[in-house]
Amino acid sequence: MRLSGWNLGCHRNNTGWYSLSGRADSSRFYIGLDDTDHPDFGCTTATFDDLLNLLTKSVDGFVCLERRLVRLWPFAARRTRGNGALSAIVEVPNNQSEKLRDNCASFIEDLLHSLEDHLDVDSEISPVLVISEYNFDVQLYFSAVRGEVQKSDVENVISVENYFSGKSNWGLIGASAAIAWYPNAHSSWELIAWRSEELIGKKRLVPKEVIMQLDKLHSDTFLNRDPTIDKGLISPRTPCPVLYGIRGKSYEAVEKAHFWIQEQAGVERAERYAVHRTNQLSDDHILGFESGTVLVNPKETKGAHSSLKVIKDGQIVSLVAFKEGGDVNKLLRKLQIGDHISWVGLKSPDFSVHLERLKLNKPTPRIKHRPKCCSQITMRSAGEGQPLRCKKCGLKMEKHWVADIQYASEKYDGWVEPSASQRRHLSMPLSHNLPQKL
């Protein structure tokens, strides 16, 4: 169904912000959806938009107050592409509550039928739609954004009448966590624009020059491009229905940017769009930065990845930096035993910490060379137990090395991070805030 590029999903008042105050004759519901996409097709954001548009048309008085896009733990065993789940806060008249549930059940039933060829036991698709009249404990969200959550953990707190699924219900974790997320005043926003069905799989038409102008003209949007490689970041490179996603500081900022893009020559026209409040750039997946002392010199592995061990509060910690980490990887490789450093990273299932930011606090002195004398001639020793001597003038001095304590810290002064195209959705850029201590 063609929607002519308009947002039919959620309501906002004339201030541009959602009105979350309830109506006396209405009931509020929280709806969550996850695990509907496949690596080769589909997109949970588009499926969720289909659901909300259906409810808008089918349930009298239905109002969507806010959409949310929630990224979860990057190492989750059954993570989806982008590892994001969707939720929405909606209101319906009290006499439409059952109709709302019935339409949600029918939607999932139709979705499961359309995916039945892919819903085998080992399938990566396991759709679940959660609907609840109350919000879930925010600790469910933090558990899912900071570590592995088992289905049984969620099933113990979510009653079966509150969700719809097929035989497999892995999507219950993400859908419930998306409902449990509680945003704050610093939450970011993302507008997602979707393509016409007949264009899905074809080249996206969003010229690089337009993205460069977007970056200059719309300062309240961010992560539109990676200037280090002159690459746009708003359009995915997968065969999914998304045309682009614009991230920014407010609902108004991303919507204004979208309208501007759609007016530019050479840009593919979006069929529809919606704005989501998100936990992206929140650093919710980590607890803060840690500090320690380098125990061993860095080890470089195949693929230019690097690792070393540090000691922190009597515990040995393994730090890993990947080639894609850019300055993080470069700084790690320059570290030496005795350097005192701070880091921000995500503990992986093998207990190593995958670095996201790195800082050299206090370098140990780097040995550079023997002292020099006449005309910068390096002084030499005649052998063990012998002093240093200048071959030109004969000056002698006690044997020692000249060290440089500023080595490495001069180029990497303060925190470093990967380039924009290599950061996680959840990672907070240094331009937004410096890391906070654990």
Coordinates of C-alpha atoms in Angstrom, one line a residue:
M1 CA 0.0 0.0 0.0
R2 CA 1.5 3.3 -1.0
L3 CA 1.5 6.0 1.7
S4 CA 2.8 8.9 -0.4
G5 CA 5.7 9.7 1.9
W6 CA 3.6 10.7 4.9
N7 CA 4.0 9.6 8.5
L8 CA 0.7 7.9 9.5
G9 CA 2.2 6.4 12.7
C10 CA 2.3 8.6 15.8
H11 CA 0.7 11.8 17.0
R12 CA 2.5 14.9 18.3
N13 CA 1.2 18.2 19.4
N14 CA 2.0 21.6 18.0
T15 CA 5.2 21.9 20.0
G16 CA 6.6 19.0 18.1
W17 CA 6.8 16.8 21.2
Y18 CA 4.6 13.8 21.9
S19 CA 1.9 14.4 24.5
L20 CA 2.1 11.5 26.9
S21 CA -0.6 12.6 29.2
G22 CA -3.4 10.1 29.3
R23 CA -7.1 10.6 28.5
A24 CA -9.6 9.7 31.2
D25 CA -11.8 7.6 28.8
S26 CA -8.8 5.8 27.3
S27 CA -6.4 2.9 28.1
R28 CA -2.7 3.1 27.5
F29 CA -0.8 0.1 26.1
Y30 CA 2.8 -0.7 25.4
I31 CA 3.5 -2.6 22.3
G32 CA 6.9 -4.3 21.5
L33 CA 8.1 -6.2 18.4
D34 CA 11.3 -8.0 17.6
D35 CA 12.9 -10.7 15.5
T36 CA 11.0 -10.3 12.2
D37 CA 13.9 -9.7 9.8
H38 CA 16.1 -12.2 8.0
P39 CA 19.7 -11.5 6.8
D40 CA 18.4 -11.6 3.2
F41 CA 15.2 -9.7 3.5
G42 CA 12.7 -7.9 5.7
C43 CA 13.1 -5.2 8.4
T44 CA 11.6 -5.1 11.9
T45 CA 11.2 -1.3 11.6
A46 CA 9.1 -1.6 8.5
T47 CA 7.1 -4.4 9.9
F48 CA 6.4 -2.4 13.0
D49 CA 5.3 0.5 10.9
D50 CA 2.9 -1.8 9.0
L51 CA 1.5 -2.8 12.4
L52 CA 0.9 0.7 13.7
N53 CA -0.6 1.9 10.4
L54 CA -3.0 -1.1 10.5
L55 CA -4.0 -0.2 14.0
T56 CA -4.5 3.4 13.1
K57 CA -7.0 2.4 10.4
S58 CA -8.6 -0.5 12.2
V59 CA -9.0 0.6 15.8
D60 CA -11.3 3.6 16.4
G61 CA -9.6 6.4 18.4
F62 CA -6.2 4.7 18.2
V63 CA -3.4 7.2 19.0
C64 CA 0.4 6.4 18.9
L65 CA 2.0 8.6 21.4
E66 CA 5.7 7.6 20.8
R67 CA 7.7 5.1 18.9
R68 CA 11.0 3.8 20.2
L69 CA 14.0 2.0 18.6
V70 CA 16.1 0.2 21.2
R71 CA 19.5 -1.3 20.5
L72 CA 20.5 -4.3 22.6
W73 CA 23.7 -6.2 23.7
P74 CA 26.0 -6.4 20.7
F75 CA 27.2 -9.9 21.6
A76 CA 23.7 -11.5 22.0
A77 CA 23.8 -15.1 20.6
R78 CA 20.7 -14.5 18.5
R79 CA 21.2 -10.9 17.6
T80 CA 19.3 -9.6 14.6
R81 CA 20.8 -7.3 12.0
G82 CA 21.5 -4.0 13.9
N83 CA 20.3 -5.9 17.0
G84 CA 17.4 -3.4 17.5
A85 CA 13.9 -3.9 18.8
L86 CA 10.8 -1.7 18.5
S87 CA 8.2 -0.5 20.9
A88 CA 5.4 2.1 21.0
I89 CA 3.2 3.8 23.6
V90 CA -0.3 3.9 22.3
E91 CA -3.8 4.9 23.6
V92 CA -7.2 3.6 22.6
P93 CA -10.7 4.3 24.0
N94 CA -11.6 1.9 26.7
N95 CA -14.2 0.2 24.5
Q96 CA -11.5 -0.5 21.9
S97 CA -9.0 -2.4 24.0
E98 CA -10.1 -5.9 22.9
K99 CA -10.2 -4.8 19.3
L100 CA -6.6 -3.6 19.7
R101 CA -5.5 -7.0 21.0
D102 CA -7.5 -8.9 18.3
N103 CA -5.8 -6.8 15.6
C104 CA -2.3 -7.5 17.1
A105 CA -3.0 -11.2 17.2
S106 CA -4.2 -11.2 13.6
F107 CA -1.2 -9.2 12.5
I108 CA 1.2 -11.7 14.0
E109 CA -0.7 -14.6 12.6
D110 CA -0.6 -13.1 9.1
L111 CA 3.1 -12.3 9.5
L112 CA 3.9 -15.9 10.7
H113 CA 2.0 -17.3 7.7
S114 CA 4.0 -15.1 5.3
L115 CA 7.3 -16.3 6.8
E116 CA 6.4 -20.0 7.2
D117 CA 9.0 -21.1 4.7
H118 CA 11.7 -19.6 7.0
L119 CA 10.3 -20.6 10.4
D120 CA 12.2 -23.9 10.9
V121 CA 13.7 -24.8 14.2
D122 CA 17.1 -23.2 13.4
S123 CA 15.7 -20.1 11.7
E124 CA 17.1 -16.7 12.5
I125 CA 13.5 -15.4 12.4
S126 CA 11.4 -15.7 15.6
P127 CA 8.8 -12.9 15.6
V128 CA 7.1 -11.9 18.9
L129 CA 4.6 -9.1 19.5
V130 CA 4.2 -8.0 23.2
I131 CA 1.3 -5.9 24.3
S132 CA 0.9 -4.8 27.9
E133 CA -1.1 -2.3 29.9
Y134 CA 1.9 -1.5 32.1
N135 CA 5.5 -0.8 31.5
F136 CA 8.1 -3.4 32.5
D137 CA 10.8 -3.0 35.1
V138 CA 13.7 -1.0 33.5
Q139 CA 16.2 -3.7 34.9
L140 CA 14.9 -6.0 32.1
Y141 CA 16.2 -3.4 29.6
F142 CA 19.6 -3.1 31.3
S143 CA 19.9 -6.8 31.5
A144 CA 19.3 -7.1 27.8
V145 CA 21.6 -4.2 26.8
R146 CA 24.5 -5.3 29.0
G147 CA 24.5 -9.0 28.7
E148 CA 22.9 -12.3 27.5
V149 CA 19.3 -12.8 28.6
Q150 CA 17.6 -16.2 28.4
K151 CA 14.0 -16.7 27.3
S152 CA 13.1 -18.3 30.5
D153 CA 14.2 -15.2 32.4
V154 CA 11.7 -13.1 30.5
E155 CA 8.9 -15.8 30.4
N156 CA 9.0 -15.7 34.2
V157 CA 8.0 -12.1 34.4
I158 CA 5.8 -11.7 31.2
S159 CA 2.5 -13.4 31.4
V160 CA 1.6 -15.5 28.3
E161 CA -1.5 -13.5 27.5
N162 CA 0.7 -10.5 26.9
Y163 CA 2.4 -11.7 23.8
F164 CA 1.8 -13.4 20.5
S165 CA 4.3 -15.6 18.7
G166 CA 4.7 -18.8 16.8
K167 CA 6.3 -22.0 18.2
S168 CA 9.6 -20.2 18.7
N169 CA 9.5 -17.0 20.7
W170 CA 13.1 -15.7 20.8
G171 CA 11.8 -12.3 19.9
L172 CA 10.2 -12.1 23.4
I173 CA 13.5 -10.9 24.8
G174 CA 14.0 -7.9 22.5
A175 CA 10.3 -6.9 22.4
S176 CA 10.0 -6.9 26.2
A177 CA 13.3 -5.0 26.6
A178 CA 12.2 -2.3 24.1
I179 CA 9.1 -1.8 26.3
A180 CA 11.2 -1.7 29.5
W181 CA 13.6 1.0 28.2
Y182 CA 13.0 4.3 30.0
P183 CA 14.4 7.3 28.0
N184 CA 15.7 10.5 29.4
A185 CA 16.0 14.1 28.3
H186 CA 19.2 13.3 26.4
S187 CA 17.8 10.5 24.3
S188 CA 18.6 10.7 20.6
W189 CA 16.1 10.5 17.8
E190 CA 16.1 8.6 14.4
L191 CA 13.8 9.2 11.5
I192 CA 13.6 6.1 9.3
A193 CA 12.4 6.5 5.7
W194 CA 11.3 3.4 3.8
R195 CA 11.5 2.6 0.1
S196 CA 8.7 1.8 -2.4
E197 CA 8.4 -2.0 -2.6
E198 CA 9.3 -2.1 -6.3
L199 CA 12.7 -0.5 -5.5
I200 CA 13.8 -2.8 -2.7
G201 CA 17.0 -4.6 -3.7
K202 CA 17.9 -1.9 -6.2
K203 CA 20.6 0.8 -5.7
R204 CA 19.6 3.6 -3.3
L205 CA 19.7 7.0 -4.7
V206 CA 21.0 9.3 -2.0
P207 CA 23.9 11.3 -3.5
K208 CA 27.0 11.8 -1.5
E209 CA 26.8 15.5 -2.2
V210 CA 23.4 15.7 -0.6
I211 CA 24.7 14.0 2.6
M212 CA 27.6 16.5 2.8
Q213 CA 25.1 19.4 2.5
L214 CA 22.9 17.7 5.1
D215 CA 25.8 17.6 7.5
K216 CA 26.5 21.4 7.0
L217 CA 22.9 22.7 7.0
H218 CA 21.3 20.6 9.7
S219 CA 23.7 20.9 12.7
D220 CA 21.2 19.2 15.1
T221 CA 21.6 15.9 13.2
F222 CA 24.7 13.8 13.6
L223 CA 26.6 10.8 12.3
N224 CA 25.4 11.5 8.7
R225 CA 28.9 10.7 7.2
D226 CA 32.4 9.6 8.1
P227 CA 34.7 12.4 6.9
T228 CA 37.8 10.2 7.4
I229 CA 36.7 8.0 4.4
D230 CA 34.3 10.4 2.7
K231 CA 31.4 7.9 3.2
G232 CA 27.7 8.6 3.9
L233 CA 26.3 6.7 6.9
I234 CA 22.5 7.3 6.6
S235 CA 21.7 4.5 4.0
P236 CA 22.2 0.8 4.8
R237 CA 23.9 -1.5 2.3
T238 CA 21.6 -4.5 2.8
P239 CA 18.6 -5.5 0.7
C240 CA 16.1 -4.2 3.3
P241 CA 13.2 -1.7 2.9
V242 CA 15.0 1.2 4.6
L243 CA 16.0 4.1 2.3
Y244 CA 17.9 6.0 5.1
G245 CA 17.9 6.8 8.8
I246 CA 18.6 10.3 10.1
R247 CA 19.9 10.7 13.7
G248 CA 19.6 13.9 15.6
K249 CA 18.9 15.7 18.9
S250 CA 15.2 16.1 18.5
Y251 CA 12.0 15.0 16.7
E252 CA 11.9 18.4 14.8
A253 CA 15.6 18.2 13.8
V254 CA 15.3 14.8 12.0
E255 CA 11.9 15.5 10.4
K256 CA 13.1 18.9 9.1
A257 CA 16.3 17.2 7.7
H258 CA 14.1 14.5 6.0
F259 CA 11.9 17.0 4.3
W260 CA 15.0 18.9 3.1
I261 CA 16.5 15.7 1.7
Q262 CA 13.3 14.8 -0.1
E263 CA 13.4 18.1 -1.9
Q264 CA 16.9 17.6 -3.3
A265 CA 17.5 16.6 -6.9
G266 CA 18.6 13.1 -7.6
V267 CA 17.2 11.7 -4.3
E268 CA 15.0 8.7 -4.3
R269 CA 11.5 9.5 -3.0
A270 CA 10.6 7.8 0.3
E271 CA 7.3 6.0 0.4
R272 CA 6.8 6.6 4.2
Y273 CA 8.7 7.6 7.3
A274 CA 8.5 7.6 11.1
V275 CA 10.4 9.2 13.9
H276 CA 11.7 7.1 16.9
R277 CA 13.1 8.0 20.2
T278 CA 16.2 5.8 20.6
N279 CA 18.9 4.6 23.1
Q280 CA 21.5 5.1 20.4
L281 CA 24.7 7.0 21.5
S282 CA 23.6 6.4 25.2
D283 CA 26.5 4.2 26.3
D284 CA 23.9 2.1 28.2
H285 CA 25.7 -1.1 27.2
I286 CA 28.7 -0.2 29.4
L287 CA 29.2 1.0 33.0
G288 CA 31.9 3.6 32.5
F289 CA 35.6 3.8 32.0
E290 CA 38.2 1.8 33.9
S291 CA 41.9 2.4 34.4
G292 CA 45.0 0.2 34.9
T293 CA 48.7 -0.4 34.1
V294 CA 50.0 -2.2 31.0
L295 CA 51.6 -5.6 32.0
V296 CA 52.8 -6.8 28.6
N297 CA 53.7 -5.2 25.3
P298 CA 51.0 -5.3 22.6
K299 CA 50.6 -8.3 20.5
E300 CA 49.5 -7.9 16.9
T301 CA 47.6 -10.7 15.3
K302 CA 46.5 -11.6 11.8
G303 CA 44.3 -8.9 10.3
A304 CA 46.2 -6.1 12.2
H305 CA 44.1 -6.6 15.3
S306 CA 46.0 -5.9 18.6
S307 CA 45.8 -7.0 22.2
L308 CA 47.6 -6.6 25.5
K309 CA 47.0 -7.3 29.2
V310 CA 46.7 -4.7 32.0
I311 CA 46.4 -5.0 35.7
K312 CA 43.4 -3.3 37.4
D313 CA 42.7 -3.6 41.1
G314 CA 44.8 -6.8 41.3
Q315 CA 43.0 -8.4 38.4
I316 CA 44.4 -9.1 34.9
V317 CA 42.3 -7.8 32.1
S318 CA 42.8 -8.5 28.4
L319 CA 42.1 -5.6 26.0
V320 CA 41.5 -6.0 22.3
A321 CA 41.5 -3.4 19.6
F322 CA 40.5 -4.3 16.0
K323 CA 42.0 -2.8 12.9
E324 CA 38.7 -1.0 12.2
G325 CA 39.2 0.8 15.5
G326 CA 41.5 3.3 13.9
D327 CA 43.2 5.5 16.5
V328 CA 42.2 3.1 19.3
N329 CA 44.2 0.4 17.6
K330 CA 47.1 2.7 16.7
L331 CA 47.4 3.9 20.3
L332 CA 47.1 0.4 21.7
R333 CA 50.0 -0.7 19.6
K334 CA 52.2 2.1 20.9
L335 CA 51.7 1.2 24.5
Q336 CA 54.5 -0.2 26.6
I337 CA 54.8 -2.0 29.9
G338 CA 54.2 0.4 32.8
D339 CA 52.0 2.8 30.9
H340 CA 48.9 3.9 32.9
I341 CA 45.8 3.9 30.7
S342 CA 42.0 4.3 30.8
W343 CA 39.6 2.5 28.5
V344 CA 35.9 2.2 27.6
G345 CA 35.0 -1.2 26.2
L346 CA 32.5 -4.1 26.1
K347 CA 33.3 -7.4 27.8
S348 CA 32.9 -10.2 25.3
P349 CA 31.8 -13.7 26.0
D350 CA 35.5 -14.8 26.2
F351 CA 36.0 -12.1 28.9
S352 CA 38.3 -9.9 26.8
V353 CA 37.3 -6.3 26.6
H354 CA 36.7 -5.0 23.1
L355 CA 37.8 -1.4 23.2
E356 CA 35.6 1.5 22.1
R357 CA 37.7 4.4 23.5
L358 CA 41.2 4.6 24.9
K359 CA 43.4 7.1 26.8
L360 CA 47.0 7.2 27.7
N361 CA 47.1 8.8 31.2
K362 CA 50.8 8.5 32.1
P363 CA 53.4 6.9 29.8
T364 CA 56.4 5.1 31.1
P365 CA 59.6 6.7 29.8
R366 CA 60.6 5.4 26.3
I367 CA 64.3 4.6 25.8
K368 CA 65.5 6.4 22.7
H369 CA 69.3 6.4 22.5
R370 CA 72.6 6.9 24.3
P371 CA 73.5 10.5 25.0
K372 CA 75.2 12.6 22.3
C373 CA 78.2 14.8 22.4
C374 CA 80.2 16.7 19.8
S375 CA 78.3 17.4 16.6
Q376 CA 75.5 15.1 17.8
I377 CA 77.9 12.0 17.9
T378 CA 76.4 9.2 19.9
M379 CA 78.6 8.3 22.9
R380 CA 79.6 4.6 23.1
S381 CA 80.8 2.2 25.8
A382 CA 84.0 0.2 25.5
G383 CA 82.3 -2.8 27.1
E384 CA 80.7 -4.1 30.3
G385 CA 81.6 -1.9 33.3
Q386 CA 83.0 0.8 31.1
P387 CA 81.7 4.4 31.0
L388 CA 80.3 6.1 27.9
R389 CA 83.0 8.0 25.9
C390 CA 82.9 10.5 23.0
K391 CA 85.2 9.3 20.3
K392 CA 85.8 12.9 19.1
C393 CA 86.6 14.8 22.3
G394 CA 87.2 12.0 24.8
L395 CA 84.5 13.1 27.2
K396 CA 83.4 10.4 29.6
M397 CA 80.3 9.9 31.6
E398 CA 78.4 7.3 33.5
K399 CA 76.6 4.8 31.3
H400 CA 72.9 5.7 30.9
W401 CA 70.1 6.0 28.3
V402 CA 68.2 9.1 27.1
A403 CA 64.4 8.6 27.5
D404 CA 61.4 10.4 26.1
I405 CA 58.5 10.5 28.5
Q406 CA 56.2 12.3 26.0
Y407 CA 56.4 9.7 23.4
A408 CA 52.9 8.5 22.2
S409 CA 51.1 10.9 24.5
E410 CA 51.9 13.9 22.2
K411 CA 49.9 12.6 19.3
Y412 CA 47.2 10.9 21.3
D413 CA 46.5 13.6 23.9
G414 CA 43.3 12.6 25.6
W415 CA 40.7 10.1 24.6
V416 CA 40.6 8.5 21.1
E417 CA 37.8 6.6 19.4
P418 CA 37.1 4.8 16.1
S419 CA 35.9 6.8 13.1
A420 CA 32.1 7.3 12.9
S421 CA 31.5 4.4 10.5
Q422 CA 33.1 1.9 12.9
R423 CA 31.3 2.8 16.1
R424 CA 28.5 0.8 17.7
H425 CA 25.0 2.2 17.6
L426 CA 25.1 2.4 21.4
S427 CA 28.5 4.2 21.7
M428 CA 28.5 7.8 22.7
P429 CA 30.9 9.9 20.6
L430 CA 33.5 11.9 22.3
S431 CA 32.0 15.0 20.8
H432 CA 28.9 14.4 22.9
N433 CA 30.5 13.7 26.2
L434 CA 33.7 12.4 27.8
P435 CA 33.5 9.0 29.4
Q436 CA 32.4 8.8 33.0
K437 CA 34.2 6.7 35.6
L438 CA 32.8 3.3 36.5

